[in-house]
N, CA, C and O of each residue as an XYZ file, in Angstrom:
500
protein
N       0.844     -1.153     -0.115
C       0.029      0.016      0.061
C       0.802      1.305     -0.042
O       0.357      2.346     -0.524
N       2.024      1.125      0.470
C       2.955      2.310      0.574
C       3.275      2.822     -0.880
O       3.445      4.026     -1.075
N       3.359      1.874     -1.933
C       3.645      2.307     -3.226
C       2.634      3.093     -3.917
O       2.967      3.878     -4.805
N       1.200      2.905     -3.506
C       0.015      3.427     -4.097
C      -0.111      4.896     -3.469
O      -0.251      5.925     -4.131
N      -0.040      4.814     -2.145
C      -0.444      6.096     -1.420
C       0.877      6.677     -0.796
O       1.790      5.954     -0.398
N       0.893      8.005     -0.751
C       2.279      8.558     -0.133
C       2.256      8.525      1.397
O       3.196      8.875      2.111
N       1.094      8.072      1.809
C       1.018      8.112      3.435
C       0.563      6.611      3.750
O       0.144      5.810      2.915
N       0.718      6.404      5.032
C       0.328      5.112      5.612
C      -1.011      5.185      6.468
O      -1.177      6.107      7.267
N      -1.841      4.313      6.302
C      -2.959      4.124      7.156
C      -3.204      2.685      7.440
O      -2.891      1.792      6.651
N      -3.783      2.486      8.608
C      -4.012      1.161      9.135
C      -5.394      0.783      9.222
O      -6.204      1.519      9.786
N      -5.733     -0.344      8.688
C      -7.187     -0.882      8.724
C      -7.172     -2.005      9.637
O      -6.534     -3.003      9.303
N      -7.814     -1.981     10.793
C      -7.806     -3.052     11.679
C      -8.880     -4.070     11.376
O      -9.959     -3.675     10.934
N      -8.664     -5.308     11.576
C      -9.792     -6.277     11.351
C     -11.050     -5.987     12.246
O     -12.170     -6.320     11.859
N     -10.863     -5.417     13.340
C     -12.115     -5.123     14.050
C     -12.787     -3.898     13.431
O     -13.976     -3.746     13.713
N     -12.226     -3.034     12.659
C     -12.872     -2.068     11.870
C     -13.598     -2.567     10.651
O     -14.594     -1.977     10.233
N     -13.116     -3.644     10.075
C     -13.837     -4.216      9.007
C     -14.970     -5.073      9.428
O     -16.032     -5.073      8.804
N     -14.758     -5.816     10.495
C     -15.935     -6.583     11.121
C     -17.016     -5.588     11.677
O     -18.216     -5.842     11.567
N     -16.593     -4.559     12.220
C     -17.709     -3.555     12.767
C     -18.458     -2.868     11.547
O     -19.679     -2.710     11.571
N     -17.759     -2.512     10.600
C     -18.396     -2.016      9.344
C     -19.264     -2.964      8.682
O     -20.330     -2.575      8.205
N     -18.903     -4.174      8.611
C     -19.741     -5.208      8.155
C     -21.006     -5.441      8.863
O     -22.096     -5.542      8.299
N     -20.803     -5.522     10.143
C     -22.020     -5.653     10.989
C     -23.040     -4.565     11.002
O     -24.256     -4.757     10.990
N     -22.363     -3.252     11.030
C     -23.368     -2.107     10.822
C     -24.014     -1.966      9.495
O     -25.121     -1.450      9.344
N     -23.260     -2.457      8.513
C     -23.829     -2.411      7.224
C     -24.979     -3.411      7.055
O     -26.035     -3.097      6.505
N     -24.736     -4.584      7.536
C     -25.858     -5.600      7.576
C     -27.039     -5.165      8.210
O     -28.148     -5.355      7.708
N     -26.827     -4.483      9.490
C     -27.959     -3.969     10.263
C     -28.787     -2.873      9.572
O     -30.016     -2.834      9.634
N     -28.021     -1.979      8.904
C     -28.671     -1.021      8.040
C     -29.408     -1.553      6.860
O     -30.480     -1.055      6.512
N     -28.828     -2.604      6.205
C     -29.378     -3.239      5.150
C     -30.833     -3.941      5.481
O     -31.813     -3.928      4.736
N     -30.749     -4.473      6.607
C     -31.989     -5.125      7.058
C     -33.060     -4.103      7.627
O     -34.263     -4.195      7.382
N     -32.479     -3.106      8.425
C     -33.433     -2.078      8.982
C     -34.106     -1.144      7.987
O     -35.216     -0.640      8.161
N     -33.355     -0.969      6.966
C     -33.913      0.047      5.933
C     -34.096     -0.713      4.569
O     -33.699     -0.231      3.507
N     -34.697     -1.884      4.661
C     -35.094     -2.796      3.493
C     -36.057     -1.964      2.499
O     -35.770     -1.963      1.301
N     -37.070     -1.330      2.906
C     -37.869     -0.611      1.947
C     -36.990      0.306      1.081
O     -37.094      0.354     -0.145
N     -36.139      1.013      1.784
C     -35.167      1.914      1.028
C     -34.315      1.161      0.089
O     -34.111      1.609     -1.040
N     -33.770     -0.031      0.510
C     -33.012     -0.859     -0.300
C     -33.701     -1.342     -1.429
O     -33.091     -1.401     -2.497
N     -34.938     -1.717     -1.358
C     -35.755     -2.175     -2.634
C     -35.931     -0.957     -3.527
O     -35.849     -1.084     -4.749
N     -36.180      0.272     -2.932
C     -36.299      1.411     -3.772
C     -35.059      1.712     -4.651
O     -35.171      2.054     -5.828
N     -33.817      1.561     -3.989
C     -32.604      1.813     -4.593
C     -32.411      0.688     -5.738
O     -32.111      1.000     -6.890
N     -32.596     -0.553     -5.350
C     -32.398     -1.607     -6.441
C     -33.271     -1.400     -7.641
O     -32.806     -1.555     -8.770
N     -34.597     -1.033     -7.430
C     -35.547     -0.794     -8.597
C     -35.039      0.468     -9.359
O     -35.069      0.447    -10.589
N     -34.569      1.581     -8.689
C     -34.116      2.590     -9.380
C     -32.836      2.278    -10.347
O     -32.751      2.660    -11.514
N     -31.883      1.537     -9.663
C     -30.663      1.152    -10.441
C     -31.014      0.267    -11.545
O     -30.389      0.387    -12.599
N     -31.947     -0.617    -11.438
C     -32.372     -1.532    -12.572
C     -32.909     -0.758    -13.630
O     -32.496     -0.853    -14.786
N     -33.884      0.063    -13.247
C     -34.417      1.041    -14.297
C     -33.312      1.875    -15.082
O     -33.303      1.907    -16.313
N     -32.424      2.515    -14.335
C     -31.400      3.197    -14.917
C     -30.497      2.406    -15.833
O     -30.136      2.880    -16.910
N     -30.104      1.137    -15.398
C     -29.285      0.348    -16.249
C     -30.025     -0.037    -17.441
O     -29.517      0.102    -18.554
N     -31.189     -0.511    -17.281
C     -31.996     -0.850    -18.435
C     -32.160      0.390    -19.539
O     -31.976      0.200    -20.741
N     -32.495      1.561    -19.031
C     -32.523      2.639    -19.870
C     -31.129      3.019    -20.491
O     -30.999      3.335    -21.674
N     -30.266      2.970    -19.730
C     -28.834      3.399    -20.292
C     -28.437      2.409    -21.368
O     -27.857      2.814    -22.375
N     -28.772      0.914    -21.167
C     -28.433     -0.006    -22.056
C     -29.210      0.086    -23.500
O     -28.684     -0.194    -24.577
N     -30.424      0.488    -23.334
C     -31.264      0.714    -24.503
C     -30.641      1.576    -25.568
O     -30.788      1.324    -26.764
N     -29.947      2.589    -25.123
C     -29.346      3.427    -26.160
C     -28.116      2.901    -26.937
O     -27.576      3.523    -27.852
N     -27.727      1.686    -26.477
C     -26.620      1.059    -27.170
C     -26.995      0.298    -28.432
O     -26.155     -0.014    -29.276
N     -28.328      0.004    -28.529
C     -28.879     -0.816    -29.570
C     -29.448      0.033    -30.692
O     -30.155      1.015    -30.462
N     -29.128     -0.365    -31.895
C     -29.701      0.485    -33.042
C     -30.866     -0.217    -33.517
O     -31.774      0.482    -33.967
N     -31.023     -1.571    -33.501
C     -32.210     -2.188    -34.128
C     -33.060     -2.773    -32.892
O     -32.542     -3.244    -31.879
N     -34.378     -2.675    -33.118
C     -35.233     -3.186    -32.105
C     -35.269     -4.675    -32.050
O     -35.521     -5.203    -30.968
N     -35.043     -5.403    -33.100
C     -35.044     -6.836    -33.102
C     -33.881     -7.394    -32.283
O     -34.102     -8.377    -31.575
N     -32.675     -6.858    -32.316
C     -31.667     -7.191    -31.632
C     -31.840     -6.858    -30.041
O     -31.492     -7.683    -29.196
N     -32.325     -5.769    -29.738
C     -32.767     -5.367    -28.458
C     -33.755     -6.334    -27.840
O     -33.657     -6.615    -26.646
N     -34.659     -6.830    -28.567
C     -35.669     -7.646    -27.932
C     -35.167     -9.117    -27.918
O     -35.592     -9.929    -27.097
N     -34.313     -9.397    -28.793
C     -33.693    -10.793    -28.731
C     -32.846    -11.062    -27.504
O     -32.787    -12.176    -26.984
N     -32.189     -9.990    -27.058
C     -31.234    -10.205    -25.895
C     -31.917     -9.588    -24.561
O     -31.293     -9.511    -23.502
N     -33.143     -9.192    -24.698
C     -33.711     -8.535    -23.487
C     -33.682     -9.214    -22.098
O     -33.414     -8.567    -21.086
N     -33.981    -10.603    -22.075
C     -33.992    -11.418    -20.844
C     -32.685    -11.450    -20.206
O     -32.549    -11.169    -19.015
N     -31.645    -11.811    -21.020
C     -30.310    -11.819    -20.450
C     -29.774    -10.597    -19.933
O     -29.127    -10.586    -18.886
N     -30.041     -9.412    -20.704
C     -29.492     -8.183    -20.267
C     -30.218     -7.732    -18.914
O     -29.576     -7.270    -17.972
N     -31.537     -7.893    -18.891
C     -32.278     -7.467    -17.698
C     -31.780     -8.365    -16.433
O     -31.750     -7.853    -15.314
N     -31.423     -9.599    -16.623
C     -30.857    -10.419    -15.567
C     -29.512     -9.857    -15.127
O     -29.206     -9.738    -13.940
N     -28.756     -9.530    -16.105
C     -27.321     -8.945    -15.831
C     -27.537     -7.592    -15.103
O     -26.936     -7.328    -14.061
N     -28.388     -6.774    -15.669
C     -28.638     -5.470    -14.872
C     -29.130     -5.687    -13.466
O     -28.682     -4.976    -12.566
N     -30.015     -6.617    -13.218
C     -30.453     -6.838    -11.887
C     -29.275     -7.263    -11.042
O     -29.145     -6.785     -9.915
N     -28.437     -8.107    -11.509
C     -27.170     -8.523    -10.726
C     -26.239     -7.373    -10.485
O     -25.661     -7.276     -9.403
N     -26.056     -6.433    -11.517
C     -25.223     -5.282    -11.285
C     -25.847     -4.249    -10.312
O     -25.131     -3.573     -9.573
N     -27.174     -4.144    -10.329
C     -27.847     -3.275     -9.374
C     -27.814     -3.757     -7.973
O     -27.695     -2.961     -7.042
N     -27.917     -5.078     -7.787
C     -27.715     -5.729     -6.472
C     -26.277     -5.408     -5.941
O     -26.051     -5.023     -4.794
N     -25.368     -5.602     -6.871
C     -24.017     -5.270     -6.312
C     -23.694     -3.827     -6.006
O     -22.995     -3.495     -5.049
N     -24.224     -3.009     -6.845
C     -23.989     -1.686     -6.575
C     -24.968     -1.088     -5.433
O     -24.687     -0.050     -4.833
N     -26.031     -1.764     -5.211
C     -26.992     -1.279     -4.182
C     -26.435     -1.550     -2.711
O     -27.025     -1.051     -1.752
N     -25.396     -2.272     -2.550
C     -24.743     -2.406     -1.324
C     -23.925     -1.271     -0.926
O     -23.739     -1.086      0.276
N     -23.391     -0.452     -1.829
C     -22.509      0.559     -1.494
C     -22.963      1.622     -0.574
O     -22.228      2.064      0.309
N     -24.212      2.050     -0.782
C     -24.601      3.167      0.352
C     -24.653      2.598      1.715
O     -24.347      3.306      2.674
N     -25.038      1.306      1.877
C     -25.149      0.705      3.093
C     -23.818      0.423      3.721
O     -23.684      0.430      4.945
N     -22.749      0.155      2.827
C     -21.349     -0.028      3.304
C     -20.890      1.308      3.897
O     -20.277      1.363      4.963
N     -21.227      2.443      3.125
C     -20.786      3.738      3.489
C     -21.534      4.090      4.885
O     -20.870      4.553      5.812
N     -22.765      3.889      5.004
C     -23.435      4.122      6.247
C     -22.900      3.321      7.324
O     -22.771      3.864      8.422
N     -22.549      2.039      7.168
C     -22.023      1.269      8.145
C     -20.662      1.698      8.654
O     -20.365      1.648      9.848
N     -19.872      2.108      7.728
C     -18.549      2.542      8.048
C     -18.737      3.954      8.845
O     -17.909      4.227      9.714
N     -19.675      4.746      8.606
C     -19.850      5.937      9.319
C     -20.304      5.605     10.670
O     -19.734      6.111     11.636
N     -21.333      4.755     10.822
C     -21.782      4.308     12.151
C     -20.651      3.721     12.935
O     -20.373      4.070     14.082
N     -20.030      2.829     12.263
C     -18.878      2.171     13.005
C     -17.805      3.147     13.648
O     -17.333      3.045     14.781
N     -17.547      4.005     12.806
C     -16.520      5.107     13.197
C     -17.119      5.949     14.267
O     -16.442      6.216     15.259
N     -18.387      6.406     14.138
C     -19.086      7.181     15.256
C     -19.156      6.411     16.596
O     -18.782      6.961     17.632
N     -19.575      5.288     16.590
C     -19.579      4.492     17.752
C     -18.156      4.143     18.352
O     -17.976      4.122     19.570
N     -17.234      3.892     17.511
C     -15.928      3.620     17.870
C     -15.318      4.742     18.552
O     -14.674      4.573     19.587
N     -15.479      5.812     18.052
C     -14.794      7.164     18.512
C     -15.617      7.743     19.783
O     -15.066      8.351     20.702
N     -16.841      7.509     19.726
C     -17.687      8.000     20.947
C     -17.477      7.292     22.070
O     -17.111      7.839     23.110
N     -17.702      5.924     21.959
C     -17.488      4.936     23.002
C     -16.093      4.452     22.944
O     -15.248      5.141     22.373
N     -15.773      3.278     23.511
C     -14.509      2.677     23.365
C     -14.502      1.599     22.308
O     -15.510      1.314     21.661
N     -13.313      1.001     22.154
C     -13.225      0.005     20.971
C     -14.100     -1.176     20.965
O     -14.560     -1.569     19.894
N     -14.384     -1.808     22.130
C     -15.228     -3.015     22.118
C     -16.646     -2.797     21.905
O     -17.364     -3.739     21.569
N     -17.162     -1.476     22.096
C     -18.529     -1.310     21.966
C     -19.071     -1.244     20.479
O     -20.263     -1.417     20.225
N     -18.164     -0.997     19.566
C     -18.665     -0.968     18.298
C     -19.069     -2.300     17.793
O     -20.092     -2.393     17.115
N     -18.349     -3.337     18.067
C     -18.638     -4.557     17.659
C     -19.943     -5.126     18.434
O     -20.810     -5.782     17.857
N     -19.976     -4.814     19.732
C     -21.096     -5.249     20.398
C     -22.366     -4.665     20.069
O     -23.367     -5.374     19.964
N     -22.402     -3.299     19.883
C     -23.604     -2.639     19.490
C     -23.973     -3.117     17.966
O     -25.138     -3.241     17.589
N     -22.870     -3.360     17.169
C     -23.222     -3.864     15.792
C     -24.023     -5.087     15.780
O     -25.018     -5.215     15.067
N     -23.537     -6.078     16.660
C     -24.184     -7.295     16.782
C     -25.614     -7.165     17.281
O     -26.501     -7.899     16.847
N     -25.830     -6.238     18.185
C     -27.156     -5.955     18.732
C     -28.128     -5.344     17.662
O     -29.308     -5.682     17.566
N     -27.526     -4.429     16.883
C     -28.241     -3.784     15.629
C     -28.504     -4.942     14.686
O     -29.644     -5.044     14.233
N     -27.640     -5.766     14.363
C     -28.010     -6.777     13.424
C     -29.151     -7.705     13.873
O     -30.049     -7.999     13.084
N     -29.125     -8.161     15.115
C     -30.230     -8.838     15.777
C     -31.499     -8.069     15.640
O     -32.495     -8.624     15.175
N     -31.521     -6.780     16.029
C     -32.673     -5.955     15.966
C     -33.198     -5.674     14.491
O     -34.401     -5.627     14.234
N     -32.225     -5.496     13.569
C     -32.712     -5.470     12.284
C     -33.201     -6.618     11.598
O     -34.041     -6.503     10.706
N     -32.730     -7.731     11.955
C     -33.201     -9.075     11.429
C     -34.541     -9.254     12.062
O     -35.412     -9.698     11.315
N     -34.850     -9.010     13.212
C     -36.143     -9.209     13.822
C     -37.151     -8.316     13.101
O     -38.251     -8.755     12.764
N     -36.756     -7.019     12.861
C     -37.561     -6.114     12.238
C     -37.922     -6.585     10.807
O     -39.052     -6.437     10.342
N     -36.890     -7.165     10.133
C     -37.131     -7.563      8.798
C     -38.057     -8.809      8.742
O     -38.857     -8.960      7.819
N     -37.925     -9.670      9.729
C     -38.826    -10.882      9.680
C     -40.221    -10.428      9.994
O     -41.153    -10.923      9.361
N     -40.450     -9.483     10.965
C     -41.822     -9.011     11.215
C     -42.396     -8.255     10.033
O     -43.586     -8.397      9.754
N     -41.600     -7.450      9.318
C     -42.085     -6.659      8.255
C     -42.571     -7.704      7.184
O     -43.689     -7.548      6.692
N     -41.810     -8.725      6.814
C     -42.121     -9.587      5.779
C     -43.404    -10.403      6.180
O     -44.237    -10.765      5.349
N     -43.482    -10.633      7.388
C     -44.772    -11.516      7.928
C     -45.960    -10.686      7.736
O     -46.992    -11.232      7.345
N     -45.934     -9.364      7.978
C     -47.032     -8.536      7.908
C     -47.407     -8.111      6.469
O     -48.481     -7.578      6.189
N     -46.473     -8.381      5.623
C     -46.781     -8.133      4.163
C     -47.635     -9.089      3.484
O     -48.350     -8.797      2.526
N     -47.527    -10.379      4.070
C     -48.232    -11.503      3.519
C     -49.631    -11.466      3.819
O     -50.372    -12.362      3.415
């Protein structure tokens, strides 16, 4: 990493684990927002890819495969806002409280977000 950046920074495994826990908790807790982000990205990818085709026949022939590929790309890109939010929450808890609390509260947030998501899905049916 020293060859790429002119400065050194340290990424601890506890920071990676805390960011992942907080990201997962936010992903579950804000699942309606997640669905909205995924649908918006899919629509944008499908719209952007339509401009690459000149003939309607070629566009219709490959539509199913492209829409599946765009759904995959949208799901991969849709994780990024939750990773950023998880990193901010982990940083805030880590520097507000002490080191061990970020992981502990991240686990509690994951359990709470998972229970919320299960309840939300059960009431939708």
